mmCIF file of C-alpha atoms in Angstrom:
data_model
loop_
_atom_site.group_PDB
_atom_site.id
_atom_site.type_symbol
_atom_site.label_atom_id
_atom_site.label_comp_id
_atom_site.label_asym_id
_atom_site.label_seq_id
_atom_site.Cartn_x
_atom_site.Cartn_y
_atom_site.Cartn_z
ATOM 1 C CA UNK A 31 0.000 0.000 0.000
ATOM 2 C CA UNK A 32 1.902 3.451 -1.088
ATOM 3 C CA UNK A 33 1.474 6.647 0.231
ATOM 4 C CA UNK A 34 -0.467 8.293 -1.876
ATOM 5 C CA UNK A 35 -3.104 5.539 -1.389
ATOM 6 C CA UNK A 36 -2.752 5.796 2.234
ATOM 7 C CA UNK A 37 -3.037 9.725 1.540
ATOM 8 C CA UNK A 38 -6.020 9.142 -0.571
ATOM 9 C CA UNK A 39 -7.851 7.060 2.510
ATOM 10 C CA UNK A 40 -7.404 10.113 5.105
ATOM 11 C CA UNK A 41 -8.621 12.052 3.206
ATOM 12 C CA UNK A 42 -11.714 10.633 2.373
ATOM 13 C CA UNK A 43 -12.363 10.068 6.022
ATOM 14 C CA UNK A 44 -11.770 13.812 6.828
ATOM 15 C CA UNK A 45 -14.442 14.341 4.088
ATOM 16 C CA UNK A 46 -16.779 12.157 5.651
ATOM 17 C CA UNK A 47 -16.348 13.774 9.167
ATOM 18 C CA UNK A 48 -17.712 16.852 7.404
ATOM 19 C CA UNK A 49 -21.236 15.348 6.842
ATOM 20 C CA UNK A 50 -23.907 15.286 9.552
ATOM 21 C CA UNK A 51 -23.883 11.578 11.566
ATOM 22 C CA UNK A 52 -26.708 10.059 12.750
ATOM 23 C CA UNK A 53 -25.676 8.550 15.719
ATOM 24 C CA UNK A 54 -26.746 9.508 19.199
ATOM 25 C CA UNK A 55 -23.159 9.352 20.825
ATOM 26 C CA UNK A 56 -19.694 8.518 19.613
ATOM 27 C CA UNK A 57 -19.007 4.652 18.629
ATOM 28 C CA UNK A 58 -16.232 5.470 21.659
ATOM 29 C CA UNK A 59 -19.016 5.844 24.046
ATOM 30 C CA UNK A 60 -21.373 3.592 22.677
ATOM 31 C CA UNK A 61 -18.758 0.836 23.231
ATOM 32 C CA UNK A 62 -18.191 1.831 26.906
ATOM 33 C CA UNK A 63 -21.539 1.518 27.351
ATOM 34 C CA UNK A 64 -21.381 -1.871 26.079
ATOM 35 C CA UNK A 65 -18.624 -2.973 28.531
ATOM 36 C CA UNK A 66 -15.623 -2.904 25.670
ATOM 37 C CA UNK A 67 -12.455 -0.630 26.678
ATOM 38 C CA UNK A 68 -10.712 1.619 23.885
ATOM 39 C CA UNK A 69 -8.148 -0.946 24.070
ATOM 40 C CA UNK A 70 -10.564 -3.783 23.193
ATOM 41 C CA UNK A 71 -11.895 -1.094 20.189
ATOM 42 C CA UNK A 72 -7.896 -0.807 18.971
ATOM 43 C CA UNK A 73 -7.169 -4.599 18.939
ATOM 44 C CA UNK A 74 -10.659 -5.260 16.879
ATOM 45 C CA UNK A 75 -9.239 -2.345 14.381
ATOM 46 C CA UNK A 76 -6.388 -4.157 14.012
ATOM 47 C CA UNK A 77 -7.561 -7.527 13.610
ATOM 48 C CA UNK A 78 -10.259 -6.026 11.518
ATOM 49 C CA UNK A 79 -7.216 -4.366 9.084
ATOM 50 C CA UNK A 80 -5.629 -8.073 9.180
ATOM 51 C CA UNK A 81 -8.652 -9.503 8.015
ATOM 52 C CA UNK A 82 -9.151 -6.965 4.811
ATOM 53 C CA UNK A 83 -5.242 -7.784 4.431
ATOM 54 C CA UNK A 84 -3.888 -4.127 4.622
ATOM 55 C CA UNK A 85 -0.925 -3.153 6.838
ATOM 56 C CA UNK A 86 -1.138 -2.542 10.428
ATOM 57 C CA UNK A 87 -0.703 1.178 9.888
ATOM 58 C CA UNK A 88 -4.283 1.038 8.375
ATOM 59 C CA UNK A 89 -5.403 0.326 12.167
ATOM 60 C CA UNK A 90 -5.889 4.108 13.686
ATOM 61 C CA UNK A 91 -7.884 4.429 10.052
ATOM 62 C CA UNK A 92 -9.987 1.467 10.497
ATOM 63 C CA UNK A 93 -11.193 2.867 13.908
ATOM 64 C CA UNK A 94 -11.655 6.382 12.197
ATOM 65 C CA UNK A 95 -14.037 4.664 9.673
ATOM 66 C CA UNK A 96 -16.066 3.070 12.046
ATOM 67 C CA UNK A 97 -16.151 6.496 13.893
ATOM 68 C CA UNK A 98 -17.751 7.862 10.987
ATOM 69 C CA UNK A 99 -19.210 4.570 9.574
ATOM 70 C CA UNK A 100 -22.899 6.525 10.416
ATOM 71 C CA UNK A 101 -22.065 9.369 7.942
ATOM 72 C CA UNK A 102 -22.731 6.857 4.583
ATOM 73 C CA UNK A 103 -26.165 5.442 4.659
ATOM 74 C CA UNK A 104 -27.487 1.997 4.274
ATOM 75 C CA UNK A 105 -30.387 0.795 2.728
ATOM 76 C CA UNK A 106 -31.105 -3.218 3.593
ATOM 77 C CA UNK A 107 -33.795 -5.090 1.521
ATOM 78 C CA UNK A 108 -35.485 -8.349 2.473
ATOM 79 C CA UNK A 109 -35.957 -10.563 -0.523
ATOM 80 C CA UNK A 110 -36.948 -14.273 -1.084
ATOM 81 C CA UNK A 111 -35.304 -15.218 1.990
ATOM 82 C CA UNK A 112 -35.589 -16.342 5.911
ATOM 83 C CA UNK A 113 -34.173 -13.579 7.677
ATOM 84 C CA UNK A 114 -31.539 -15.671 8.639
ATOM 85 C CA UNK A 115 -28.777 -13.508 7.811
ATOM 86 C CA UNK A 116 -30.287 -10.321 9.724
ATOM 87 C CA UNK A 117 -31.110 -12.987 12.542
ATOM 88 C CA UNK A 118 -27.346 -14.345 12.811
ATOM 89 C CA UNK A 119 -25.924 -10.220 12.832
ATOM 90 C CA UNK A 120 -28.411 -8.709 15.413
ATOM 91 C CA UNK A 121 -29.203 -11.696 17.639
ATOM 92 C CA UNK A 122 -26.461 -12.410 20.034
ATOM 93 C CA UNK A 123 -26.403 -13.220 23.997
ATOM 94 C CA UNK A 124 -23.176 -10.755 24.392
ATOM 95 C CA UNK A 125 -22.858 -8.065 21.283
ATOM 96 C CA UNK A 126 -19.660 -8.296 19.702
ATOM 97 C CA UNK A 127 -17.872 -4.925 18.536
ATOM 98 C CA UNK A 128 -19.006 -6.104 15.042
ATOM 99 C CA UNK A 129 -22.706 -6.330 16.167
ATOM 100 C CA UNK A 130 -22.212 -2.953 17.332
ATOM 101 C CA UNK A 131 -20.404 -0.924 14.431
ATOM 102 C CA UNK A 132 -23.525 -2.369 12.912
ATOM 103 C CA UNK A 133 -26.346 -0.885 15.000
ATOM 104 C CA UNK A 134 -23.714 1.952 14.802
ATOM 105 C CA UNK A 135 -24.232 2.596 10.828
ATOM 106 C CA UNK A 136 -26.185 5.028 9.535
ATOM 107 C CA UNK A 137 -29.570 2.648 8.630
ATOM 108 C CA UNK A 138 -31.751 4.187 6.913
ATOM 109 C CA UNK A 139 -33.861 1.206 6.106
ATOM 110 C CA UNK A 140 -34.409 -2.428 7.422
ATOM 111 C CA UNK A 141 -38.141 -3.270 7.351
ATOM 112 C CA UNK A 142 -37.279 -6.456 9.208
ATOM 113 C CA UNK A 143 -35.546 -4.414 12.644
ATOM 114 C CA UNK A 144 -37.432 -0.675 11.898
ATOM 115 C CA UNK A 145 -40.077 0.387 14.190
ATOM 116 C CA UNK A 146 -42.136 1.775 11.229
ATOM 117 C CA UNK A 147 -44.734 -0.430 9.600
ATOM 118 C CA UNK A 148 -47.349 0.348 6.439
ATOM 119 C CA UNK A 149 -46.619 3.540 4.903
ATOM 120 C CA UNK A 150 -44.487 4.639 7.385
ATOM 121 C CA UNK A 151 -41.833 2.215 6.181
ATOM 122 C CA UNK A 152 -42.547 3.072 2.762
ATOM 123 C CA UNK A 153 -42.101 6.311 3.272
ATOM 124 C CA UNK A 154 -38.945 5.771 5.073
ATOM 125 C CA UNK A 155 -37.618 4.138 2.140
ATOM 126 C CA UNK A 156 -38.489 6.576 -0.394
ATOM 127 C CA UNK A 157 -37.044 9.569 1.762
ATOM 128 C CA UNK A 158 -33.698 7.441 2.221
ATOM 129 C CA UNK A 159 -33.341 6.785 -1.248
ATOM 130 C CA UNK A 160 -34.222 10.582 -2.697
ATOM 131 C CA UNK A 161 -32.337 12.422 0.284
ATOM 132 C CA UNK A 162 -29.474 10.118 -0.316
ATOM 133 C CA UNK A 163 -29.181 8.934 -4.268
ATOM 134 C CA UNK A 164 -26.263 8.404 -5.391
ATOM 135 C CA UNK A 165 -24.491 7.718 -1.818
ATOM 136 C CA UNK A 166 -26.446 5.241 -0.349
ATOM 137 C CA UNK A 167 -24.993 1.550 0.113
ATOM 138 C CA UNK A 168 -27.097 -1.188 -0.981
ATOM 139 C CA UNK A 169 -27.400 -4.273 1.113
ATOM 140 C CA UNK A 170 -29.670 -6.757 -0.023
ATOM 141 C CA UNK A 171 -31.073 -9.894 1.453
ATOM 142 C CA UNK A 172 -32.693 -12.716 -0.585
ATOM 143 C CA UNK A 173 -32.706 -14.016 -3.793
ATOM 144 C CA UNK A 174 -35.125 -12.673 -6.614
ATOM 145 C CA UNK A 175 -37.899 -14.568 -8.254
ATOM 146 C CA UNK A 176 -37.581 -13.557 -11.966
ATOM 147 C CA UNK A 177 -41.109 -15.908 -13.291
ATOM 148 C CA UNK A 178 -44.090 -14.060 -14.691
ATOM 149 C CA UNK A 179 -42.100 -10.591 -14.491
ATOM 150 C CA UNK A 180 -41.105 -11.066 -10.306
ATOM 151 C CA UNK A 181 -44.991 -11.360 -9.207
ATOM 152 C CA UNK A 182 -43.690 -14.197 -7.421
ATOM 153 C CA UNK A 183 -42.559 -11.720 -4.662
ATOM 154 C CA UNK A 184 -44.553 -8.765 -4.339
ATOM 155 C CA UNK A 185 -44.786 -6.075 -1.393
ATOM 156 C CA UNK A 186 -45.841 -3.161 -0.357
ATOM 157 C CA UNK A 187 -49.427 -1.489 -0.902
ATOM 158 C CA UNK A 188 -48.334 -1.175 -4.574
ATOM 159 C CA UNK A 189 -47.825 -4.749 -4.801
ATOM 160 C CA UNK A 190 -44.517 -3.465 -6.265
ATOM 161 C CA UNK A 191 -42.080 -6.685 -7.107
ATOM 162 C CA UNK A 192 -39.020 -7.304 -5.241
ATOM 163 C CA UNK A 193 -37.195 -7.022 -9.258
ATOM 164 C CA UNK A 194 -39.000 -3.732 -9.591
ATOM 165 C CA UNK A 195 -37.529 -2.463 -5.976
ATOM 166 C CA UNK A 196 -34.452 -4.098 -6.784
ATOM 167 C CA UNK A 197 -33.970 -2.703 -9.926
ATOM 168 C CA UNK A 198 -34.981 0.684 -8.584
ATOM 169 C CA UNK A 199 -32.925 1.340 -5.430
ATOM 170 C CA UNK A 200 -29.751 -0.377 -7.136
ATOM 171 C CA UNK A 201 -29.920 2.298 -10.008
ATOM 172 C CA UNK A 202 -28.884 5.098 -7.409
ATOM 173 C CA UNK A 203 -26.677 2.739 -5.162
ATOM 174 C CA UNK A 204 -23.062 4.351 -4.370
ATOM 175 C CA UNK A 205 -22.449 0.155 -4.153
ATOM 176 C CA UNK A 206 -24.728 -3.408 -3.861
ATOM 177 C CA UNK A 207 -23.624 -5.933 -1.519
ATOM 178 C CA UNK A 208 -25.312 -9.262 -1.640
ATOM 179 C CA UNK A 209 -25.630 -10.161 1.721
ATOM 180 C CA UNK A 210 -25.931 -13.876 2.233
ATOM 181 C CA UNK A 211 -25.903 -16.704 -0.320
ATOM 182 C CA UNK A 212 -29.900 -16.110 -1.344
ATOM 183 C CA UNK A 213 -28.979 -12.773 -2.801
ATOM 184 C CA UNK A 214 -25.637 -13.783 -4.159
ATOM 185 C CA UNK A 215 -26.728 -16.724 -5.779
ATOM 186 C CA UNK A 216 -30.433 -17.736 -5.115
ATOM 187 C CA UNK A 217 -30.291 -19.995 -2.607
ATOM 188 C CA UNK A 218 -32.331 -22.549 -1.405
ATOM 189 C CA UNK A 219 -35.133 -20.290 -3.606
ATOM 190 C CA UNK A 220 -32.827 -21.365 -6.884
ATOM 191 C CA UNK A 221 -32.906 -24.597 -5.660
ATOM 192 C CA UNK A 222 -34.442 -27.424 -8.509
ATOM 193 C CA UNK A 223 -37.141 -26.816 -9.978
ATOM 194 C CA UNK A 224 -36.830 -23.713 -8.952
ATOM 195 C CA UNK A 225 -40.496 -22.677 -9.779
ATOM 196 C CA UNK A 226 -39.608 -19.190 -8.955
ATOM 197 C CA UNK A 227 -36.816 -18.508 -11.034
ATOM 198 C CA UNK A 228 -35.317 -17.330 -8.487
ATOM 199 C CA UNK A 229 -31.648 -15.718 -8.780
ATOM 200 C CA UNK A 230 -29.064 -13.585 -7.542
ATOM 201 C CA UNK A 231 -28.860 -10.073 -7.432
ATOM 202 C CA UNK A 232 -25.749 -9.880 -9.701
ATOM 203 C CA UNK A 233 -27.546 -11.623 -12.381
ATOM 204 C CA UNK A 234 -30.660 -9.181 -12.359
ATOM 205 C CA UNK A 235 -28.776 -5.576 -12.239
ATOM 206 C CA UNK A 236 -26.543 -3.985 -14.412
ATOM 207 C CA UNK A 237 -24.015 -2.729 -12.162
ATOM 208 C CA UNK A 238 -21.163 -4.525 -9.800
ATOM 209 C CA UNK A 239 -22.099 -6.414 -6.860
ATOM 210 C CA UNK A 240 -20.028 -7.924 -4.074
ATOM 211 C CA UNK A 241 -20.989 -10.970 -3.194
ATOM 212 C CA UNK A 242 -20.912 -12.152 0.604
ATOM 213 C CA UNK A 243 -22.287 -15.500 0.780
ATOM 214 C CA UNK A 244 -23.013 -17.827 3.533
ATOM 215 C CA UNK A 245 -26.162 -19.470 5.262
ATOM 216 C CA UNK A 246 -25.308 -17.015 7.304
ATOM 217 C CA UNK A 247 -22.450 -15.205 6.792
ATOM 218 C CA UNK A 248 -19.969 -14.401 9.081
ATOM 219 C CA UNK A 249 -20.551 -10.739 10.497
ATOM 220 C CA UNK A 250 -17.005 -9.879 10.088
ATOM 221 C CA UNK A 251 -17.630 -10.513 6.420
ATOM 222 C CA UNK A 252 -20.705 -8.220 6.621
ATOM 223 C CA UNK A 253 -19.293 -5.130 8.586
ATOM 224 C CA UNK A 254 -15.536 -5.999 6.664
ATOM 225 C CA UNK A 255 -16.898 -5.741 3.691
ATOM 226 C CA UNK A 256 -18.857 -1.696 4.083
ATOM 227 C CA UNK A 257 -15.600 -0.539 6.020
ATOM 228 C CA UNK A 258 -13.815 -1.236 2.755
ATOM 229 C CA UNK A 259 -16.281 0.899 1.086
ATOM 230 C CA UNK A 260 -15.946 3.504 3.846
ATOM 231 C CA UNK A 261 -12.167 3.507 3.551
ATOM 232 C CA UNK A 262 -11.755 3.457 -0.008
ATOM 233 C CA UNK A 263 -15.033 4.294 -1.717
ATOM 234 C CA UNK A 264 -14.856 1.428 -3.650
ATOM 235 C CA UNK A 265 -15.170 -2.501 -3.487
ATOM 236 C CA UNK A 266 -12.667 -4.712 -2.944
ATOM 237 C CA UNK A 267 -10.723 -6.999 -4.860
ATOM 238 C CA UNK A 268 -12.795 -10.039 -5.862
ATOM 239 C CA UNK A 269 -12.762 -13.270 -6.880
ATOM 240 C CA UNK A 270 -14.873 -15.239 -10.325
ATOM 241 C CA UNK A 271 -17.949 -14.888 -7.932
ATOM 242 C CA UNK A 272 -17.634 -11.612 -6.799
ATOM 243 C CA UNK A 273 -16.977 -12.515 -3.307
ATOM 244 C CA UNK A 274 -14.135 -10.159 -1.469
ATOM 245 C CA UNK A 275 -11.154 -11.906 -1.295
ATOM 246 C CA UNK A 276 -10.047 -10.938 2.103
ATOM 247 C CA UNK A 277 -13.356 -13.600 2.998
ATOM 248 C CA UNK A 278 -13.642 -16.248 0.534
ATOM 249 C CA UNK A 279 -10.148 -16.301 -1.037
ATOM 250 C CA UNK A 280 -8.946 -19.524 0.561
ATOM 251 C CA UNK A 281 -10.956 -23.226 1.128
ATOM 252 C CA UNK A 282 -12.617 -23.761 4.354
ATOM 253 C CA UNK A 283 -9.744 -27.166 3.749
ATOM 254 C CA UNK A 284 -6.743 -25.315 3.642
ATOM 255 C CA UNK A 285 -7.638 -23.415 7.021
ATOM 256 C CA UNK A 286 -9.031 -26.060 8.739
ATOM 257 C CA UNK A 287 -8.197 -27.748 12.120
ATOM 258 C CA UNK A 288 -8.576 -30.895 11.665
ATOM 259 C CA UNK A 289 -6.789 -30.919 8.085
ATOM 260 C CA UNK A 290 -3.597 -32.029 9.783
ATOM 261 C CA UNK A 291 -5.674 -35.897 10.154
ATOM 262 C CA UNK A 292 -6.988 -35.298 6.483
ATOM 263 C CA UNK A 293 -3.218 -35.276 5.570
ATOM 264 C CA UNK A 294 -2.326 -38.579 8.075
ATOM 265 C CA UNK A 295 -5.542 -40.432 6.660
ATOM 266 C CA UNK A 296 -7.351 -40.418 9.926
ATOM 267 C CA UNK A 297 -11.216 -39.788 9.693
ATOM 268 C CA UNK A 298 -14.721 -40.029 11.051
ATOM 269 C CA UNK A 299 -16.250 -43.220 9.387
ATOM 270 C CA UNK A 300 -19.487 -42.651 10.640
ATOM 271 C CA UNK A 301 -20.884 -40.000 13.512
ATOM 272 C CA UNK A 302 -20.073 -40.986 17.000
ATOM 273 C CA UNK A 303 -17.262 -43.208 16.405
ATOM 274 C CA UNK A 304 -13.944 -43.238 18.091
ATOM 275 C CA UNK A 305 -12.462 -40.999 15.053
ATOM 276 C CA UNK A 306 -15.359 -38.521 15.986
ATOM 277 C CA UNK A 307 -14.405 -38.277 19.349
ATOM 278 C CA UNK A 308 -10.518 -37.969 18.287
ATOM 279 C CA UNK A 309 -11.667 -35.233 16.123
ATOM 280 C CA UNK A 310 -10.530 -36.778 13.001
ATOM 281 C CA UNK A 311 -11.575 -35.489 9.508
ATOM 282 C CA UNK A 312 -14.666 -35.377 8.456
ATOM 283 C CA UNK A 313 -14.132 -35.337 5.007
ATOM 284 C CA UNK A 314 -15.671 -39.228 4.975
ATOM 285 C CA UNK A 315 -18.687 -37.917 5.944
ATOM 286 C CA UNK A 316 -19.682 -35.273 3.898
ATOM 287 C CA UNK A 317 -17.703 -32.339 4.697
ATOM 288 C CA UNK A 318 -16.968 -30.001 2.015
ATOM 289 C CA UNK A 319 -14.265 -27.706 3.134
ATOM 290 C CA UNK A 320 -12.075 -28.818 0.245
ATOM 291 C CA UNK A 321 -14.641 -27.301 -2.619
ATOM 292 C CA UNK A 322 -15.554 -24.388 -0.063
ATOM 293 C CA UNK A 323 -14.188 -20.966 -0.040
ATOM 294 C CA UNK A 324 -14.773 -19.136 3.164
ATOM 295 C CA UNK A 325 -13.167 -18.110 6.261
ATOM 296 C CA UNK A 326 -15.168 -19.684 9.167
ATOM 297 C CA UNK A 327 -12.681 -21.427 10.729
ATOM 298 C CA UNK A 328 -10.716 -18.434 11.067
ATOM 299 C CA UNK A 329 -13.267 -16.159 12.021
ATOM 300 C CA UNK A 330 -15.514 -18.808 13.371
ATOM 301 C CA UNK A 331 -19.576 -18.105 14.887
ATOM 302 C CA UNK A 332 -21.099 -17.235 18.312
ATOM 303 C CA UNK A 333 -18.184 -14.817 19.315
ATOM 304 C CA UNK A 334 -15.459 -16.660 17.613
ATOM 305 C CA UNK A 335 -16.127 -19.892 19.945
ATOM 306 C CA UNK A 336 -17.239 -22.466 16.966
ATOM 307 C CA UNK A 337 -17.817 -23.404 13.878
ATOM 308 C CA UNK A 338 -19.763 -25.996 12.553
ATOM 309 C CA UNK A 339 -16.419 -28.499 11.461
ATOM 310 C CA UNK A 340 -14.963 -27.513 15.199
ATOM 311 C CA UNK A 341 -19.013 -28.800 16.754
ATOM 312 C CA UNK A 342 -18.166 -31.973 15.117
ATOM 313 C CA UNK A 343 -20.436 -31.886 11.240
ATOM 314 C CA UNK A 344 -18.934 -31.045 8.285
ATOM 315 C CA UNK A 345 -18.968 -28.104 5.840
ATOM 316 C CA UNK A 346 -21.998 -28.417 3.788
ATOM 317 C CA UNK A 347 -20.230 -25.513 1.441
ATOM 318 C CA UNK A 348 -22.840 -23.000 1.484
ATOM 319 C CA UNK A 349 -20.751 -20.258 0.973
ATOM 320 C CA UNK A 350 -20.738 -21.512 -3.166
ATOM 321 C CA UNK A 351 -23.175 -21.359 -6.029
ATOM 322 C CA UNK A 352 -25.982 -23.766 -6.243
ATOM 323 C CA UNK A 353 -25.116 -25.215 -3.390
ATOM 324 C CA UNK A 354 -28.085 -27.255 -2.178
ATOM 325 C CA UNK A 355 -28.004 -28.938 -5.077
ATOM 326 C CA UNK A 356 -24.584 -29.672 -5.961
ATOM 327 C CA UNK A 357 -23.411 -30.723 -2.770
ATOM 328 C CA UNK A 358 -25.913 -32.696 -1.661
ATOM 329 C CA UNK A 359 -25.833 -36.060 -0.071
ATOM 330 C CA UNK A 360 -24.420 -33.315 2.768
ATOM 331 C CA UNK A 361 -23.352 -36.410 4.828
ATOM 332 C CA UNK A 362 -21.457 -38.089 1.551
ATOM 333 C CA UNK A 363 -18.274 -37.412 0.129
ATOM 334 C CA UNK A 364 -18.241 -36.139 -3.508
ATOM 335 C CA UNK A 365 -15.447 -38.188 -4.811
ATOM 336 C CA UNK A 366 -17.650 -40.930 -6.473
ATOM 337 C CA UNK A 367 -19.305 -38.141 -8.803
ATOM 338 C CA UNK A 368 -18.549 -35.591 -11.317
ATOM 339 C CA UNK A 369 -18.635 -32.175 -9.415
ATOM 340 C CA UNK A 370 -22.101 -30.340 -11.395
ATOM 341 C CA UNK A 371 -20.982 -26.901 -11.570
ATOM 342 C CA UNK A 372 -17.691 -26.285 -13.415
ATOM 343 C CA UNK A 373 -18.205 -23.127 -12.402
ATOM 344 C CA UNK A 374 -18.371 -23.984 -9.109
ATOM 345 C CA UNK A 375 -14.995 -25.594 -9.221
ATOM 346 C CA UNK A 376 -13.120 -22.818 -10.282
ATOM 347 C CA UNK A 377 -10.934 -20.819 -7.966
ATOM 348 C CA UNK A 378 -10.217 -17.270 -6.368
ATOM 349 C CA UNK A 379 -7.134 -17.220 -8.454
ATOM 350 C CA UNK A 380 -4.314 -18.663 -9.925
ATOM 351 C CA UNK A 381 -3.026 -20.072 -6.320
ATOM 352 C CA UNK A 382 -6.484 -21.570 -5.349
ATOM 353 C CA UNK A 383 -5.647 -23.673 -8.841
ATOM 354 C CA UNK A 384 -2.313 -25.050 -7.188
ATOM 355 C CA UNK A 385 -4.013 -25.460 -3.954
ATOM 356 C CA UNK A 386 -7.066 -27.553 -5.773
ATOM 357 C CA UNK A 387 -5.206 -29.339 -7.988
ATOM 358 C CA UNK A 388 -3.032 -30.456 -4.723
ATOM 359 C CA UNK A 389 -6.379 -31.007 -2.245
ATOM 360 C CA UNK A 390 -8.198 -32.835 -5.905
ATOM 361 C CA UNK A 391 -4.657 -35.358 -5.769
ATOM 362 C CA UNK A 392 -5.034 -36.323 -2.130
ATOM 363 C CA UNK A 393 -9.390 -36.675 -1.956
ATOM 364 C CA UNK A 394 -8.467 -38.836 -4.730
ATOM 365 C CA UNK A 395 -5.651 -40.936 -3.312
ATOM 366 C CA UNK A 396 -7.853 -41.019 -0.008
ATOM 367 C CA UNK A 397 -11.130 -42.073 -1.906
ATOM 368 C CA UNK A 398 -9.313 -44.692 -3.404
ATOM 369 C CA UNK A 399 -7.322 -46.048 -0.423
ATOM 370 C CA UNK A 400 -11.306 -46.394 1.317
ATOM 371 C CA UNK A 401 -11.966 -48.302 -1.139
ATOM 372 C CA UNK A 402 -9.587 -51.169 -0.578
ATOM 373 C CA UNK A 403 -9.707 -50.604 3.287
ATOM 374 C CA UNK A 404 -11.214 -52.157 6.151
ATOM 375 C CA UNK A 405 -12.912 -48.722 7.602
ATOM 376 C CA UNK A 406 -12.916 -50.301 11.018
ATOM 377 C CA UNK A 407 -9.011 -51.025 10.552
#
């Protein structure tokens, strides 16, 4: 990172301290509240700048961004979807700073957390996108049913279509993030038949959309990914499905725990065996870290204690397109089958080719080795 670039940063920050905030009290204060120390708020600024892979002498600006992270407003629309990506960010026993920074940023609209209903929350939203157009970011939630013209989702006294809305508030979005793996690529919605025609929002808009996928994401990924845009006014560097590659651009294999006992050929045979209390791989039954890109084992769930390969079931790799179909048995290993999506195969880059073509060689030597051994042995 030069110094021009770092120049550049500052000085969009100073800019942004110019404009009126919305928030009550100063994120400082809000976190003291909360029970966090400016300490705690300097060491999640720093892992925060580790995370979107910039130098440590991006961490005073990554604090400064969330200190004026309710300057730039956010619209959030609710799709096709389950809510369980607002759910997973808000809902927590003990708020994490990122939960925070969130209810921190200026929201202009959320009809699943607002307190305005009816016309009120229309109202809301039409004010948010005139007072703000052109500067608003776009977060959207859900994928969108394309059959007979979108009528498959309507809402709103206008019965207007989620496509309509969609189409409408992403023409004077600053930037769209697809939050979740419904918006990003359709989801369980997109699922065959898929009677909906459901998609994601990248494949219904004409402009560039950042995909953060995940059934849920990680809230790191969320909050990472609109401090980038705070910082630099721009998205970050992506990979062939749009996903930031600070999040998705290594496999949920490569980072995993128990990939050490992938490499010595120890795994779970079945659930509740001795290799399952050893915490052997689980790659034998089902997990698939090794087509996955996503950081959850870094970053983990539930205030960084778990993840779902760490509670003891594998990665069903819902972080990737068409997912619930082409990973499903969840519980089987995908050795014994062409992989459906080529697309789905490809990788964040020219190094996630190395790394598959390495992980590909070993499933293959291990799928073959199961064959011709005792699994008990």
């Amino acid at each position: 990172m030069n110094e021009a670039t770092l120049q550049k940063v500052k000085e969009r920050i100073e800019a942004l301290k110019k404009l009126p905030g919305m928030g009550e009290k100063s994120v400082s204060k809000m976190l003291e509240d909360s029970g966090f120390t400016r300490r705690d708020f300097l060491k999640w600024s720093a892992a925060m700048a580790a995370m979107l892979s910039l130098p440590t002498s991006f961490t005073p600006l990554i604090a400064e961004a969330a200190e004026v992270s309710d300057r730039l407003p956010v619209i959030w629309l609710n799709m096709a979807e389950c809510t369980g990506c607002s759910e997973s960010l808000i809902r927590s026993d003990a708020p994490t700073i990122d939960n925070l920074i969130f209810n921190y940023i200026n929201l202009q609209y959320h009809d699943t957390i607002m307190a305005a209903a009816g016309w009120q929350a229309e109202e809301n939203l039409k004010e948010g996108m005139e007072k703000f157009k052109g500067r608003y970011i776009l977060c959207v939630e859900g994928g969108i049913p394309t059959n007979m013209d979108g009528q498959y989702l309507t809402m709103g006294p206008h019965a207007e279509t989620g496509l309509e809305l969609l189409t409408r508030a992403a023409n004077d979005a600053a930037a769209v993030i697809s939050v979740g793996t419904c918006s990003s690529f359709g989801g369980i919605q997109a699922a065959a038949p898929n009677p909906t025609g459901a998609k994601g929002v990248y494949q219904v808009i004409n402009k560039p959309v950042i995909n953060v996928p995940g059934c849920p994401p990680s809230a790191k990924n969320i909050v990472g990914t609109i401090l980038y845009v705070i910082l630099f006014g721009a998205l970050p560097a992506v990979d062939n499905f749009n996903r930031p590659k600070f999040a998705y651009g290594l496999r949920i294999h490569d980072l995993c725990e128990r990939r050490g006992h992938f490499d010595a050929g120890e795994f779970v045979e079945q659930f509740g065996d001795a290799g399952a209390e050893n915490g052997f791989c689980l790659y034998k039954v089902g997990c698939k870290g090794p087509y996955t890109f996503n950081n959850c084992s870094r970053e983990r769930f539930n205030q960084h204690t778990s993840w779902p390969v760490q509670a003891g079931h594998g990665c069903i790799g819902c972080s990737e397109p068409d997912f619930w179909d082409s990973m499903a048995p969840y519980e089987e290993p995908l050795a014994n089958k062409k992989y459906d999506s080529p697309l789905a195969d490809a990788t964040a880059d020219s190094y996630g080719v190395t790394i598959l073509t390495v992980a590909g060689v070993a499933i293959a030597a291990h799928a073959a080795l199961s064959a011709i051994k005792n699994p008990k042995e």
